[in-house]
């Protein structure tokens, strides 16, 4: 789902995302070992509900738009993510504003060159 138009493929990936939901809900519950079983169950269902609702909304947007991209990368396709710094994002529907984000983590793909610097701002040499 990482190509720009990969956002359109949410329907095809939805079943696989159930495993991701399980991992996230498990981590949410495990964050506090003092939770009772009832508290853990409530938290698990709250997190599951929020994630499922986001995925349902994403699926609905993708179905309606047909060509959906993550950000504005290509022409003739609507972006899923809205830039939080863009004043027009607040004018979008509630459904669309669920995907208002500061920045997409897509900027952290393997194609981004990483330059390590020391605490003084000096470039570090590759020590391998």
PDB file of C-alpha atoms in Angstrom, residues 22-94:
ATOM      1  CA  UNK A  22      -4.910  -7.195  17.401  1.00  0.00           C
ATOM      2  CA  UNK A  23      -1.290  -6.110  17.863  1.00  0.00           C
ATOM      3  CA  UNK A  24      -2.262  -2.521  18.673  1.00  0.00           C
ATOM      4  CA  UNK A  25      -5.007  -3.494  21.118  1.00  0.00           C
ATOM      5  CA  UNK A  26      -2.665  -5.954  22.828  1.00  0.00           C
ATOM      6  CA  UNK A  27      -0.020  -3.249  23.250  1.00  0.00           C
ATOM      7  CA  UNK A  28      -2.606  -0.810  24.605  1.00  0.00           C
ATOM      8  CA  UNK A  29      -3.720  -3.271  27.256  1.00  0.00           C
ATOM      9  CA  UNK A  30      -0.167  -4.298  28.156  1.00  0.00           C
ATOM     10  CA  UNK A  31       0.945  -0.701  28.760  1.00  0.00           C
ATOM     11  CA  UNK A  32      -0.371  -0.909  32.326  1.00  0.00           C
ATOM     12  CA  UNK A  33       0.024  -4.218  34.168  1.00  0.00           C
ATOM     13  CA  UNK A  34      -2.196  -2.908  36.997  1.00  0.00           C
ATOM     14  CA  UNK A  35      -5.340  -2.965  34.857  1.00  0.00           C
ATOM     15  CA  UNK A  36      -7.979  -5.421  35.983  1.00  0.00           C
ATOM     16  CA  UNK A  37      -9.394  -7.875  33.460  1.00  0.00           C
ATOM     17  CA  UNK A  38     -12.547  -5.764  33.150  1.00  0.00           C
ATOM     18  CA  UNK A  39     -10.506  -2.600  32.594  1.00  0.00           C
ATOM     19  CA  UNK A  40      -8.343  -4.388  30.021  1.00  0.00           C
ATOM     20  CA  UNK A  41     -11.432  -5.649  28.193  1.00  0.00           C
ATOM     21  CA  UNK A  42     -12.975  -2.165  28.100  1.00  0.00           C
ATOM     22  CA  UNK A  43      -9.745  -0.581  26.860  1.00  0.00           C
ATOM     23  CA  UNK A  44      -9.280  -3.303  24.230  1.00  0.00           C
ATOM     24  CA  UNK A  45     -12.794  -2.721  22.881  1.00  0.00           C
ATOM     25  CA  UNK A  46     -12.395   1.080  22.916  1.00  0.00           C
ATOM     26  CA  UNK A  47      -9.160   0.914  20.929  1.00  0.00           C
ATOM     27  CA  UNK A  48     -10.551  -1.734  18.563  1.00  0.00           C
ATOM     28  CA  UNK A  49     -13.618   0.428  17.967  1.00  0.00           C
ATOM     29  CA  UNK A  50     -11.605   3.553  17.180  1.00  0.00           C
ATOM     30  CA  UNK A  51      -9.292   1.734  14.781  1.00  0.00           C
ATOM     31  CA  UNK A  52     -12.154  -0.079  13.054  1.00  0.00           C
ATOM     32  CA  UNK A  53     -14.069   3.164  12.667  1.00  0.00           C
ATOM     33  CA  UNK A  54     -11.042   4.843  11.042  1.00  0.00           C
ATOM     34  CA  UNK A  55     -10.563   1.916   8.684  1.00  0.00           C
ATOM     35  CA  UNK A  56     -14.287   1.895   7.833  1.00  0.00           C
ATOM     36  CA  UNK A  57     -14.164   5.616   7.070  1.00  0.00           C
ATOM     37  CA  UNK A  58     -11.020   5.173   4.980  1.00  0.00           C
ATOM     38  CA  UNK A  59     -12.717   2.365   3.045  1.00  0.00           C
ATOM     39  CA  UNK A  60     -15.799   4.510   2.454  1.00  0.00           C
ATOM     40  CA  UNK A  61     -13.679   7.431   1.186  1.00  0.00           C
ATOM     41  CA  UNK A  62     -11.662   5.127  -1.091  1.00  0.00           C
ATOM     42  CA  UNK A  63     -14.830   3.580  -2.518  1.00  0.00           C
ATOM     43  CA  UNK A  64     -16.354   6.966  -3.204  1.00  0.00           C
ATOM     44  CA  UNK A  65     -13.185   8.614  -4.598  1.00  0.00           C
ATOM     45  CA  UNK A  66     -11.991   5.586  -6.645  1.00  0.00           C
ATOM     46  CA  UNK A  67      -8.502   7.138  -6.981  1.00  0.00           C
ATOM     47  CA  UNK A  68      -7.157   7.927  -3.524  1.00  0.00           C
ATOM     48  CA  UNK A  69      -3.586   8.809  -2.673  1.00  0.00           C
ATOM     49  CA  UNK A  70      -1.969   9.293   0.730  1.00  0.00           C
ATOM     50  CA  UNK A  71      -0.821  12.874   0.163  1.00  0.00           C
ATOM     51  CA  UNK A  72      -0.928  15.185  -2.836  1.00  0.00           C
ATOM     52  CA  UNK A  73       1.697  13.420  -4.926  1.00  0.00           C
ATOM     53  CA  UNK A  74       0.031  12.939  -8.306  1.00  0.00           C
ATOM     54  CA  UNK A  75      -2.703  14.686 -10.278  1.00  0.00           C
ATOM     55  CA  UNK A  76      -6.256  13.382 -10.638  1.00  0.00           C
ATOM     56  CA  UNK A  77      -6.442  11.658  -7.255  1.00  0.00           C
ATOM     57  CA  UNK A  78      -7.784  12.911  -3.928  1.00  0.00           C
ATOM     58  CA  UNK A  79      -5.443  12.836  -0.932  1.00  0.00           C
ATOM     59  CA  UNK A  80      -6.444  10.792   2.115  1.00  0.00           C
ATOM     60  CA  UNK A  81      -4.325  12.800   4.551  1.00  0.00           C
ATOM     61  CA  UNK A  82      -5.099  16.440   5.154  1.00  0.00           C
ATOM     62  CA  UNK A  83      -2.275  18.762   6.143  1.00  0.00           C
ATOM     63  CA  UNK A  84      -3.050  20.130   9.605  1.00  0.00           C
ATOM     64  CA  UNK A  85      -1.277  23.396   8.725  1.00  0.00           C
ATOM     65  CA  UNK A  86      -3.572  23.973   5.739  1.00  0.00           C
ATOM     66  CA  UNK A  87      -6.442  26.292   6.780  1.00  0.00           C
ATOM     67  CA  UNK A  88      -8.750  24.651   4.224  1.00  0.00           C
ATOM     68  CA  UNK A  89      -8.463  21.332   6.123  1.00  0.00           C
ATOM     69  CA  UNK A  90     -10.867  22.679   8.750  1.00  0.00           C
ATOM     70  CA  UNK A  91     -13.484  23.193   6.049  1.00  0.00           C
ATOM     71  CA  UNK A  92     -13.523  19.503   5.120  1.00  0.00           C
ATOM     72  CA  UNK A  93     -16.243  17.134   6.319  1.00  0.00           C
ATOM     73  CA  UNK A  94     -15.952  15.450   9.723  1.00  0.00           C
TER      74      UNK A  94
END
